[in-house]
Amino acid sequence: MVRSDRLLDEVKTFNDLVAEVQSKGICGKCGGCVSFCSAGEFNALGMREDGSPWLMDEAKCVKCGICYLICPQVKVLDPELDDKMFWKPPIGPNLRLVSARTTSPRVMEVCTDGGVVTSVLTYALEKGLIQAAIVSRKTGPFERQPMVATSPEELIEAAGSHFEETFHLDEIGRRYNSFVPSVRDIKSLGKRNLERVALVGTPCQVYTFRKMQLLKVVPSDAIALTIGLFCMENFAFDEAARQRLERKMGVPLDNIRKLNIKDDVLVTRQNGEVVHIPFEIVHEVARPACFACPDFACDYADISCGGLGSPDGYTTTLVRTSLGETVYNGAKQEGYIQEWSPPEEERADLHKKQMMEKIVSFAQRKKERARHILSE
Ligand SMILES: Cc1cc2nc3c(=O)[nH]c(=O)nc-3n(C[C@H](O)[C@H](O)[C@H](O)COP(=O)(O)OP(=O)(O)OC[C@H]3O[C@@H](n4cnc5c(N)ncnc54)[C@H](O)[C@@H]3O)c2cc1C
Ligand code: SF4
Ligand code: SF4
Ligand code: SF4
């Protein structure tokens, strides 16, 4: 249990989330507070259609403080979490940093960068280290839904950022949202008798999960492995914003075959042409909550993955914990993934140094952005 007396002195509840998070416009609508409310069965908290939480019945609140403490916009548990996760500046633990990719042609065909996420999960599943993984499947451009994958086929279904299907973009009043409320799916694990599950998520999701683990919120003990994604921002926008975005990008959404995020946003058109879009252009459709988020490299994951710093077709893979190292090494030794090295061996150290410098620079930019927004 969390040792700090300061947390026991003053229990903060959902009303404090309203004051400190919702009213500042930085609620990310992740649903964590509602899903893990101790008075869940009594409906103390509810969720509106747009995903925002509200206090349905204050009399039913047992004042446990869980909703407040696990909210990704609340940082009071950071000292305990940093201790537990051996966090150190500037981006948390780093046991190994490599550019790697899958050895499976099938995964390579569908993955986002090098398919490391899907192949490490496939290895863990096939060797019985996990029974399932919380991932997310595409339901449209800038739209995904969480899913509990229990087979390699389902992992492949969830991989990548391709938009090969014909999506219908012209529904009136349509909204786009690429944020996936994966944390809510942790709730379902107990009912499904799943005891060893991997969680793939953005930094805010892994952060909330780690806080649940620290507070021993059931069934967070069922999460056996976390694979984090680097994340500058996620997107939520309506039809009018979509049209503005398309004009600025110069590419209609239904002409996009694939999206990658590295130094900037790489849009691959249906004809294979790649267009580089600066982050400044997509900022307009980022979720407001993301501007208050300080974590880029998913500092609390077992393994963090991104595209930044690696050659095309490879995943920048940052192994952070001894568990992450065991799983990563197993996947490599069993031939699920392979590492990239520059042609001249002596440049390998330089490549690692340059990758690390890029990650640290993006992490610092994001921290600075959050500091600026929260001080306004
Ligand atoms: C919203 C978002 C922002 C990102 N921003 C950056 C960035 O700024 N810089 C950078 O270097 N990398 C960023 N990444 C990570 C990068 O795009 C790749 O996901 C990462 O390199 C892994 O590639 P892969 O080929 O190994 O993964 P794959 O093998 O393709 O597997 C990807 C996994 O991620 C899951 N997933 C996809 N989208 C989401 C989502 N929205 N929420 C939760 N899980 C999801 C899939 O279900 C799948 O399991 C971002 C990813 C996301 C989802
Ligand atoms: S019961 Fe606990 S989790 Fe639910 S609203 Fe009250 S303080 Fe929050
Ligand atoms: S960010 Fe998530 S946990 Fe925090 S108030 Fe919003 S929905 Fe609840
Ligand atoms: S920027 Fe932060 S809050 Fe937004 S999706 Fe990424 S990790 Fe979550």
Tab-separated table of C-alpha atoms and ligand atoms in Angstrom:
chain	number	residue	atom	x	y	z
A	1	MET	CA	0.000	0.000	0.000
A	2	VAL	CA	1.125	3.568	-0.492
A	3	ARG	CA	3.175	4.555	2.526
A	4	SER	CA	2.776	8.298	2.413
A	5	ASP	CA	0.880	9.749	5.401
A	6	ARG	CA	0.118	12.894	3.413
A	7	LEU	CA	-2.372	10.861	1.358
A	8	LEU	CA	-4.168	9.597	4.439
A	9	ASP	CA	-4.384	13.077	5.997
A	10	GLU	CA	-6.593	14.424	3.278
A	11	VAL	CA	-8.621	12.106	1.092
A	12	LYS	CA	-9.529	13.790	-2.152
A	13	THR	CA	-12.554	12.563	-4.068
A	14	PHE	CA	-14.360	13.095	-7.336
A	15	ASN	CA	-15.287	16.675	-6.433
A	16	ASP	CA	-11.557	17.413	-6.399
A	17	LEU	CA	-11.227	15.884	-9.865
A	18	VAL	CA	-13.945	18.244	-11.022
A	19	ALA	CA	-12.091	21.218	-9.558
A	20	GLU	CA	-8.540	20.247	-10.520
A	21	VAL	CA	-9.066	18.385	-13.803
A	22	GLN	CA	-12.485	18.765	-15.410
A	23	SER	CA	-12.934	22.470	-14.838
A	24	LYS	CA	-9.452	23.119	-16.265
A	25	GLY	CA	-10.428	21.330	-19.472
A	26	ILE	CA	-7.748	18.631	-19.096
A	27	CYS	CA	-9.941	15.566	-18.490
A	28	GLY	CA	-8.905	13.050	-21.161
A	29	LYS	CA	-12.163	11.060	-20.823
A	30	CYS	CA	-10.188	7.884	-20.188
A	31	GLY	CA	-12.956	6.505	-17.959
A	32	GLY	CA	-10.519	5.292	-15.290
A	33	CYS	CA	-12.273	7.119	-12.448
A	34	VAL	CA	-15.705	5.726	-13.360
A	35	SER	CA	-14.530	2.173	-14.057
A	36	PHE	CA	-12.625	1.804	-10.802
A	37	CYS	CA	-14.863	3.805	-8.451
A	38	SER	CA	-15.133	1.825	-5.200
A	39	ALA	CA	-18.879	2.472	-5.236
A	40	GLY	CA	-19.131	1.242	-8.828
A	41	GLU	CA	-22.087	-1.095	-8.212
A	42	PHE	CA	-23.979	1.718	-6.478
A	43	ASN	CA	-23.418	4.114	-9.369
A	44	ALA	CA	-21.755	6.916	-7.489
A	45	LEU	CA	-20.130	7.998	-10.771
A	46	GLY	CA	-21.534	7.893	-14.273
A	47	MET	CA	-20.230	8.581	-17.746
A	48	ARG	CA	-21.900	10.901	-20.214
A	49	GLU	CA	-22.278	9.907	-23.842
A	50	ASP	CA	-19.182	11.945	-24.787
A	51	GLY	CA	-17.079	9.982	-22.251
A	52	SER	CA	-16.937	12.660	-19.549
A	53	PRO	CA	-17.421	11.425	-15.974
A	54	TRP	CA	-19.910	12.940	-13.494
A	55	LEU	CA	-20.985	12.467	-9.899
A	56	MET	CA	-24.407	10.839	-10.216
A	57	ASP	CA	-25.021	10.344	-6.500
A	58	GLU	CA	-22.687	11.950	-3.973
A	59	ALA	CA	-24.357	10.093	-1.063
A	60	LYS	CA	-23.035	6.823	-2.484
A	61	CYS	CA	-19.413	7.952	-2.550
A	62	VAL	CA	-17.449	6.094	0.177
A	63	LYS	CA	-14.628	8.672	-0.011
A	64	CYS	CA	-11.903	6.137	-0.775
A	65	GLY	CA	-9.973	8.574	-2.993
A	66	ILE	CA	-9.230	5.995	-5.724
A	67	CYS	CA	-10.796	8.015	-8.559
A	68	TYR	CA	-8.637	10.990	-7.665
A	69	LEU	CA	-5.375	9.108	-7.216
A	70	ILE	CA	-5.534	7.057	-10.431
A	71	CYS	CA	-6.521	9.952	-12.714
A	72	PRO	CA	-3.658	10.510	-15.188
A	73	GLN	CA	-3.830	14.272	-14.614
A	74	VAL	CA	-3.157	13.906	-10.860
A	75	LYS	CA	0.521	13.613	-9.960
A	76	VAL	CA	0.490	13.124	-6.158
A	77	LEU	CA	1.639	9.484	-6.322
A	78	ASP	CA	4.689	10.294	-8.455
A	79	PRO	CA	7.265	10.087	-5.624
A	80	GLU	CA	6.103	6.558	-4.685
A	81	LEU	CA	5.829	5.517	-8.316
A	82	ASP	CA	9.269	6.883	-9.201
A	83	ASP	CA	10.750	4.892	-6.291
A	84	LYS	CA	8.989	1.705	-7.269
A	85	MET	CA	9.836	1.973	-10.961
A	86	PHE	CA	13.464	3.142	-10.381
A	87	TRP	CA	12.694	6.262	-12.387
A	88	LYS	CA	15.683	8.504	-13.097
A	89	PRO	CA	16.008	11.643	-15.199
A	90	PRO	CA	15.551	12.479	-17.950
A	91	ILE	CA	13.299	9.674	-19.284
A	92	GLY	CA	13.248	6.886	-16.702
A	93	PRO	CA	15.117	3.570	-16.725
A	94	ASN	CA	16.924	2.426	-19.858
A	95	LEU	CA	18.392	-1.079	-19.896
A	96	ARG	CA	18.662	-1.297	-23.671
A	97	LEU	CA	17.878	0.973	-26.620
A	98	VAL	CA	17.730	-0.566	-30.097
A	99	SER	CA	16.142	-0.306	-33.523
A	100	ALA	CA	14.420	-3.646	-34.083
A	101	ARG	CA	11.840	-5.265	-36.313
A	102	THR	CA	9.712	-8.350	-36.665
A	103	THR	CA	10.941	-11.355	-38.645
A	104	SER	CA	7.387	-12.210	-39.705
A	105	PRO	CA	6.511	-11.018	-43.244
A	106	ARG	CA	2.831	-11.060	-42.229
A	107	VAL	CA	3.370	-8.725	-39.265
A	108	MET	CA	5.682	-6.519	-41.378
A	109	GLU	CA	2.920	-6.075	-43.929
A	110	VAL	CA	0.452	-4.637	-41.401
A	111	CYS	CA	2.526	-3.082	-38.595
A	112	THR	CA	3.082	0.608	-37.881
A	113	ASP	CA	6.894	0.770	-37.785
A	114	GLY	CA	8.885	-2.472	-37.282
A	115	GLY	CA	6.163	-4.624	-35.716
A	116	VAL	CA	8.113	-5.117	-32.467
A	117	VAL	CA	4.979	-4.587	-30.359
A	118	THR	CA	3.006	-7.262	-32.196
A	119	SER	CA	5.896	-9.729	-32.398
A	120	VAL	CA	6.936	-9.426	-28.744
A	121	LEU	CA	3.288	-9.981	-27.771
A	122	THR	CA	3.036	-12.946	-30.158
A	123	TYR	CA	6.137	-14.490	-28.561
A	124	ALA	CA	4.756	-13.910	-25.042
A	125	LEU	CA	1.406	-15.429	-26.028
A	126	GLU	CA	2.849	-18.460	-27.820
A	127	LYS	CA	5.234	-19.230	-24.941
A	128	GLY	CA	2.438	-18.957	-22.376
A	129	LEU	CA	3.955	-15.912	-20.617
A	130	ILE	CA	0.657	-14.126	-21.135
A	131	GLN	CA	-2.873	-15.390	-21.865
A	132	ALA	CA	-4.047	-12.273	-23.678
A	133	ALA	CA	-3.178	-8.670	-24.485
A	134	ILE	CA	-5.242	-5.498	-24.264
A	135	VAL	CA	-4.653	-3.873	-27.657
A	136	SER	CA	-6.900	-1.842	-29.946
A	137	ARG	CA	-8.423	-2.496	-33.330
A	138	LYS	CA	-9.022	0.060	-36.072
A	139	THR	CA	-12.600	1.042	-36.722
A	140	GLY	CA	-11.897	3.975	-39.043
A	141	PRO	CA	-9.293	6.643	-39.746
A	142	PHE	CA	-8.437	8.205	-36.358
A	143	GLU	CA	-10.736	5.691	-34.658
A	144	ARG	CA	-9.935	2.567	-32.650
A	145	GLN	CA	-11.555	0.447	-29.997
A	146	PRO	CA	-9.928	-1.534	-27.204
A	147	MET	CA	-9.906	-5.320	-27.563
A	148	VAL	CA	-8.618	-8.241	-25.506
A	149	ALA	CA	-6.647	-10.314	-28.026
A	150	THR	CA	-6.137	-13.973	-27.165
A	151	SER	CA	-4.547	-15.226	-30.408
A	152	PRO	CA	-1.733	-14.141	-32.762
A	153	GLU	CA	-4.385	-13.508	-35.459
A	154	GLU	CA	-6.150	-11.009	-33.195
A	155	LEU	CA	-2.821	-9.316	-32.449
A	156	ILE	CA	-2.271	-8.911	-36.189
A	157	GLU	CA	-5.811	-7.554	-36.574
A	158	ALA	CA	-4.927	-4.853	-34.025
A	159	ALA	CA	-1.471	-4.009	-35.422
A	160	GLY	CA	-0.545	-1.047	-37.550
A	161	SER	CA	-1.978	2.220	-38.695
A	162	HIS	CA	-3.116	1.330	-42.214
A	163	PHE	CA	-6.441	2.557	-43.564
A	164	GLU	CA	-6.826	0.089	-46.403
A	165	GLU	CA	-10.606	-0.304	-46.038
A	166	THR	CA	-13.000	2.113	-47.651
A	167	PHE	CA	-14.140	4.287	-44.797
A	168	HIS	CA	-17.190	6.485	-45.152
A	169	LEU	CA	-16.154	9.915	-44.081
A	170	ASP	CA	-19.155	11.970	-44.999
A	171	GLU	CA	-21.615	11.184	-42.201
A	172	ILE	CA	-23.219	14.340	-40.857
A	173	GLY	CA	-22.108	15.289	-37.356
A	174	ARG	CA	-19.353	12.715	-37.397
A	175	ARG	CA	-16.619	12.873	-34.745
A	176	TYR	CA	-13.141	11.385	-34.910
A	177	ASN	CA	-11.205	10.224	-31.851
A	178	SER	CA	-7.975	8.235	-31.936
A	179	PHE	CA	-7.718	7.929	-28.146
A	180	VAL	CA	-8.501	4.394	-26.984
A	181	PRO	CA	-9.937	4.009	-23.461
A	182	SER	CA	-7.937	0.773	-22.909
A	183	VAL	CA	-7.691	1.239	-19.139
A	184	ARG	CA	-11.429	0.513	-18.849
A	185	ASP	CA	-10.804	-2.952	-20.314
A	186	ILE	CA	-8.662	-3.924	-17.317
A	187	LYS	CA	-11.976	-4.094	-15.437
A	188	SER	CA	-13.193	-6.991	-17.617
A	189	LEU	CA	-10.192	-9.252	-16.915
A	190	GLY	CA	-11.507	-10.585	-13.591
A	191	LYS	CA	-14.796	-11.659	-15.172
A	192	ARG	CA	-12.935	-13.426	-17.992
A	193	ASN	CA	-10.672	-15.361	-15.611
A	194	LEU	CA	-7.589	-13.893	-17.231
A	195	GLU	CA	-4.660	-13.681	-14.844
A	196	ARG	CA	-1.652	-12.866	-17.052
A	197	VAL	CA	-2.398	-10.161	-19.553
A	198	ALA	CA	-0.240	-7.620	-21.393
A	199	LEU	CA	-1.343	-3.998	-21.733
A	200	VAL	CA	-0.362	-1.943	-24.779
A	201	GLY	CA	-0.988	1.717	-24.218
A	202	THR	CA	-0.019	5.334	-24.462
A	203	PRO	CA	1.915	6.886	-21.550
A	204	CYS	CA	-1.253	8.140	-19.808
A	205	GLN	CA	-2.751	4.631	-19.845
A	206	VAL	CA	0.377	2.935	-18.539
A	207	TYR	CA	0.676	5.670	-15.885
A	208	THR	CA	-2.881	5.089	-14.652
A	209	PHE	CA	-2.318	1.331	-14.609
A	210	ARG	CA	0.914	1.696	-12.568
A	211	LYS	CA	-0.955	3.823	-10.036
A	212	MET	CA	-3.681	1.156	-9.812
A	213	GLN	CA	-0.955	-1.405	-9.200
A	214	LEU	CA	0.589	0.773	-6.488
A	215	LEU	CA	-2.799	1.128	-4.795
A	216	LYS	CA	-3.558	-2.606	-5.316
A	217	VAL	CA	-6.746	-1.818	-7.209
A	218	VAL	CA	-8.220	-5.154	-8.389
A	219	PRO	CA	-7.726	-6.569	-11.054
A	220	SER	CA	-4.576	-4.589	-11.932
A	221	ASP	CA	-2.593	-7.608	-10.644
A	222	ALA	CA	-3.731	-9.414	-13.817
A	223	ILE	CA	-1.527	-7.154	-15.945
A	224	ALA	CA	1.739	-9.050	-16.304
A	225	LEU	CA	3.510	-6.920	-18.929
A	226	THR	CA	3.213	-3.361	-20.208
A	227	ILE	CA	4.294	-2.242	-23.658
A	228	GLY	CA	4.133	1.524	-23.956
A	229	LEU	CA	3.967	3.686	-27.058
A	230	PHE	CA	5.807	6.978	-27.395
A	231	CYS	CA	3.159	9.666	-27.665
A	232	MET	CA	3.206	13.366	-28.497
A	233	GLU	CA	-0.592	13.612	-28.694
A	234	ASN	CA	-3.815	11.852	-29.627
A	235	PHE	CA	-6.547	13.351	-31.769
A	236	ALA	CA	-10.221	14.226	-31.399
A	237	PHE	CA	-12.068	16.407	-33.881
A	238	ASP	CA	-15.314	17.038	-35.655
A	239	GLU	CA	-16.286	17.307	-39.305
A	240	ALA	CA	-15.432	21.022	-39.646
A	241	ALA	CA	-11.999	20.509	-38.088
A	242	ARG	CA	-11.462	17.521	-40.367
A	243	GLN	CA	-12.018	19.695	-43.417
A	244	ARG	CA	-9.617	22.361	-42.097
A	245	LEU	CA	-7.035	19.651	-41.374
A	246	GLU	CA	-7.365	18.165	-44.840
A	247	ARG	CA	-6.836	21.599	-46.410
A	248	LYS	CA	-3.717	22.239	-44.316
A	249	MET	CA	-2.264	18.760	-44.882
A	250	GLY	CA	-3.117	18.792	-48.549
A	251	VAL	CA	-4.281	15.176	-48.233
A	252	PRO	CA	-7.917	14.110	-47.763
A	253	LEU	CA	-8.355	11.553	-44.964
A	254	ASP	CA	-9.822	8.993	-47.331
A	255	ASN	CA	-6.665	9.209	-49.456
A	256	ILE	CA	-4.452	8.084	-46.564
A	257	ARG	CA	-3.067	4.563	-46.669
A	258	LYS	CA	-0.904	4.741	-43.554
A	259	LEU	CA	0.161	7.047	-40.710
A	260	ASN	CA	3.514	7.006	-38.922
A	261	ILE	CA	4.665	9.366	-36.205
A	262	LYS	CA	8.393	10.045	-35.897
A	263	ASP	CA	10.149	13.448	-36.058
A	264	ASP	CA	6.909	14.591	-37.670
A	265	VAL	CA	3.726	12.925	-38.932
A	266	LEU	CA	4.284	10.818	-42.060
A	267	VAL	CA	1.214	10.374	-44.200
A	268	THR	CA	1.416	7.694	-46.900
A	269	ARG	CA	-1.114	8.348	-49.662
A	270	GLN	CA	-2.992	5.515	-51.386
A	271	ASN	CA	-0.572	5.874	-54.341
A	272	GLY	CA	2.429	5.304	-52.038
A	273	GLU	CA	3.620	8.930	-51.923
A	274	VAL	CA	4.809	9.969	-48.432
A	275	VAL	CA	3.969	13.474	-47.167
A	276	HIS	CA	5.640	14.930	-44.049
A	277	ILE	CA	3.238	16.952	-41.884
A	278	PRO	CA	4.789	19.073	-39.097
A	279	PHE	CA	3.344	18.504	-35.603
A	280	GLU	CA	2.276	22.182	-35.561
A	281	ILE	CA	-0.371	21.408	-38.204
A	282	VAL	CA	-1.903	18.435	-36.409
A	283	HIS	CA	-1.774	20.193	-32.996
A	284	GLU	CA	-5.022	21.878	-34.011
A	285	VAL	CA	-6.902	18.574	-33.746
A	286	ALA	CA	-5.068	17.184	-30.709
A	287	ARG	CA	-7.118	16.478	-27.579
A	288	PRO	CA	-6.799	19.407	-25.115
A	289	ALA	CA	-5.869	16.939	-22.322
A	290	CYS	CA	-2.747	15.964	-24.265
A	291	PHE	CA	-1.236	19.431	-23.961
A	292	ALA	CA	-1.107	18.956	-20.173
A	293	CYS	CA	0.571	15.561	-20.421
A	294	PRO	CA	4.295	15.472	-19.572
A	295	ASP	CA	5.233	11.882	-20.560
A	296	PHE	CA	6.494	11.223	-24.093
A	297	ALA	CA	8.522	8.011	-23.821
A	298	CYS	CA	6.121	6.052	-21.585
A	299	ASP	CA	8.526	6.163	-18.682
A	300	TYR	CA	6.732	3.543	-16.544
A	301	ALA	CA	6.346	0.760	-19.140
A	302	ASP	CA	8.339	-2.487	-19.200
A	303	ILE	CA	9.201	-1.813	-22.848
A	304	SER	CA	8.551	1.486	-24.686
A	305	CYS	CA	8.248	1.651	-28.476
A	306	GLY	CA	8.137	4.405	-31.079
A	307	GLY	CA	9.266	5.303	-34.557
A	308	LEU	CA	11.476	8.255	-33.597
A	309	GLY	CA	15.171	7.786	-34.360
A	310	SER	CA	14.963	4.464	-36.253
A	311	PRO	CA	15.262	3.798	-39.980
A	312	ASP	CA	11.966	3.214	-41.799
A	313	GLY	CA	10.562	-0.238	-41.094
A	314	TYR	CA	12.103	-0.447	-37.608
A	315	THR	CA	10.728	0.232	-34.133
A	316	THR	CA	12.759	2.246	-31.642
A	317	THR	CA	12.644	-0.092	-28.651
A	318	LEU	CA	13.541	1.018	-25.143
A	319	VAL	CA	13.709	-1.847	-22.639
A	320	ARG	CA	13.171	-0.473	-19.158
A	321	THR	CA	12.626	-3.218	-16.577
A	322	SER	CA	14.144	-6.637	-15.907
A	323	LEU	CA	10.799	-8.194	-16.876
A	324	GLY	CA	10.874	-6.246	-20.142
A	325	GLU	CA	14.423	-7.438	-20.730
A	326	THR	CA	13.525	-11.100	-20.158
A	327	VAL	CA	10.623	-10.915	-22.593
A	328	TYR	CA	12.545	-8.873	-25.196
A	329	ASN	CA	15.582	-11.205	-25.043
A	330	GLY	CA	13.312	-14.252	-25.322
A	331	ALA	CA	11.601	-12.832	-28.422
A	332	LYS	CA	14.995	-12.070	-29.965
A	333	GLN	CA	16.572	-15.435	-29.116
A	334	GLU	CA	13.542	-17.319	-30.436
A	335	GLY	CA	13.779	-15.393	-33.709
A	336	TYR	CA	10.553	-13.317	-33.446
A	337	ILE	CA	12.477	-10.042	-33.787
A	338	GLN	CA	15.866	-8.887	-35.061
A	339	GLU	CA	17.947	-5.783	-34.414
A	340	TRP	CA	19.301	-3.252	-36.891
A	341	SER	CA	22.912	-2.111	-36.922
A	342	PRO	CA	24.507	0.486	-39.169
A	343	PRO	CA	26.684	-1.000	-41.934
A	344	GLU	CA	29.925	0.059	-40.204
A	345	GLU	CA	30.045	-1.475	-36.758
A	346	GLU	CA	31.761	1.530	-35.165
A	347	ARG	CA	28.696	3.656	-35.972
A	348	ALA	CA	26.428	1.501	-33.745
A	349	ASP	CA	27.188	3.541	-30.622
A	350	LEU	CA	26.638	6.779	-32.534
A	351	HIS	CA	23.225	5.507	-33.725
A	352	LYS	CA	22.189	4.730	-30.128
A	353	LYS	CA	23.447	8.106	-28.935
A	354	GLN	CA	21.508	9.920	-31.666
A	355	MET	CA	18.333	7.928	-30.910
A	356	MET	CA	18.602	8.746	-27.217
A	357	GLU	CA	19.202	12.436	-27.941
A	358	LYS	CA	16.057	12.579	-30.076
A	359	ILE	CA	13.914	10.832	-27.461
A	360	VAL	CA	15.202	13.104	-24.698
A	361	SER	CA	14.624	16.192	-26.812
A	362	PHE	CA	10.997	15.225	-27.591
A	363	ALA	CA	10.449	14.282	-23.923
A	364	GLN	CA	11.751	17.663	-22.801
A	365	ARG	CA	9.602	19.493	-25.359
A	366	LYS	CA	6.543	17.670	-24.076
A	367	LYS	CA	7.346	18.317	-20.413
A	368	GLU	CA	7.891	21.993	-21.188
A	369	ARG	CA	4.578	22.182	-23.079
A	370	ALA	CA	2.727	20.644	-20.087
A	371	ARG	CA	4.442	23.005	-17.646
A	372	HIS	CA	3.452	25.968	-19.760
A	373	ILE	CA	-0.215	24.886	-20.100
A	374	LEU	CA	-0.589	24.076	-16.396
A	375	SER	CA	0.923	27.396	-15.334
A	376	GLU	CA	-1.529	29.435	-17.413
B	1	LIG	C1	-1.603	8.005	-30.459
B	1	LIG	C2	-0.203	7.597	-30.758
B	1	LIG	C3	0.786	8.562	-30.828
B	1	LIG	C4	2.106	8.197	-31.094
B	1	LIG	N1	3.049	9.172	-31.147
B	1	LIG	C5	4.328	8.842	-31.425
B	1	LIG	C6	5.319	9.863	-31.505
B	1	LIG	O1	5.039	11.055	-31.335
B	1	LIG	N2	6.595	9.481	-31.805
B	1	LIG	C7	6.938	8.161	-32.008
B	1	LIG	O2	8.113	7.879	-32.245
B	1	LIG	N3	6.024	7.185	-31.917
B	1	LIG	C8	4.732	7.482	-31.632
B	1	LIG	N4	3.789	6.505	-31.531
B	1	LIG	C9	4.204	5.085	-31.620
B	1	LIG	C10	4.291	4.550	-33.019
B	1	LIG	O3	3.286	5.110	-33.847
B	1	LIG	C11	4.137	3.006	-33.048
B	1	LIG	O4	2.938	2.620	-32.398
B	1	LIG	C12	5.278	2.297	-32.369
B	1	LIG	O5	6.495	2.637	-32.998
B	1	LIG	C13	5.124	0.770	-32.428
B	1	LIG	O6	5.262	0.330	-33.743
B	1	LIG	P1	5.192	-1.215	-34.073
B	1	LIG	O7	5.262	-1.384	-35.549
B	1	LIG	O8	6.213	-1.950	-33.241
B	1	LIG	O9	3.730	-1.574	-33.521
B	1	LIG	P2	2.642	-2.568	-34.115
B	1	LIG	O10	3.227	-3.931	-34.170
B	1	LIG	O11	2.001	-1.994	-35.306
B	1	LIG	O12	1.598	-2.555	-32.905
B	1	LIG	C14	0.994	-1.336	-32.488
B	1	LIG	C15	0.173	-1.639	-31.242
B	1	LIG	O13	-0.330	-0.414	-30.738
B	1	LIG	C16	-1.732	-0.521	-30.500
B	1	LIG	N5	-2.307	0.816	-30.725
B	1	LIG	C17	-2.414	1.459	-31.896
B	1	LIG	N6	-2.994	2.652	-31.719
B	1	LIG	C18	-3.252	2.761	-30.410
B	1	LIG	C19	-3.839	3.788	-29.618
B	1	LIG	N7	-4.316	4.919	-30.154
B	1	LIG	N8	-3.916	3.582	-28.291
B	1	LIG	C20	-3.459	2.430	-27.738
B	1	LIG	N9	-2.884	1.424	-28.438
B	1	LIG	C21	-2.794	1.602	-29.759
B	1	LIG	C22	-2.208	-1.559	-31.500
B	1	LIG	O14	-3.373	-2.190	-31.073
B	1	LIG	C23	-1.026	-2.526	-31.548
B	1	LIG	O15	-1.111	-3.498	-30.544
B	1	LIG	C24	2.447	6.830	-31.298
B	1	LIG	C25	1.455	5.855	-31.238
B	1	LIG	C26	0.139	6.213	-30.969
B	1	LIG	C27	-0.919	5.134	-30.917
B	2	SF4	S1	-16.286	6.033	-3.927
B	2	SF4	FE1	-14.102	6.451	-4.130
B	2	SF4	S2	-13.750	6.205	-6.317
B	2	SF4	FE2	-15.974	6.443	-6.076
B	2	SF4	S3	-16.386	8.635	-6.306
B	2	SF4	FE3	-16.081	8.237	-4.139
B	2	SF4	S4	-13.893	8.663	-3.798
B	2	SF4	FE4	-14.174	8.367	-5.985
B	3	SF4	S1	-8.837	11.984	-17.077
B	3	SF4	FE1	-9.806	9.978	-16.808
B	3	SF4	S2	-9.632	9.543	-14.612
B	3	SF4	FE2	-9.249	11.738	-14.877
B	3	SF4	S3	-11.242	12.717	-14.560
B	3	SF4	FE3	-11.036	12.367	-16.762
B	3	SF4	S4	-12.022	10.368	-17.127
B	3	SF4	FE4	-11.627	10.524	-14.928
B	4	SF4	S1	-0.351	12.898	-25.110
B	4	SF4	FE1	-0.494	12.044	-23.052
B	4	SF4	S2	-2.693	12.231	-22.532
B	4	SF4	FE2	-2.505	12.399	-24.763
B	4	SF4	S3	-2.827	10.302	-25.497
B	4	SF4	FE3	-0.605	10.684	-25.347
B	4	SF4	S4	-0.072	9.913	-23.328
B	4	SF4	FE4	-2.307	10.177	-23.343
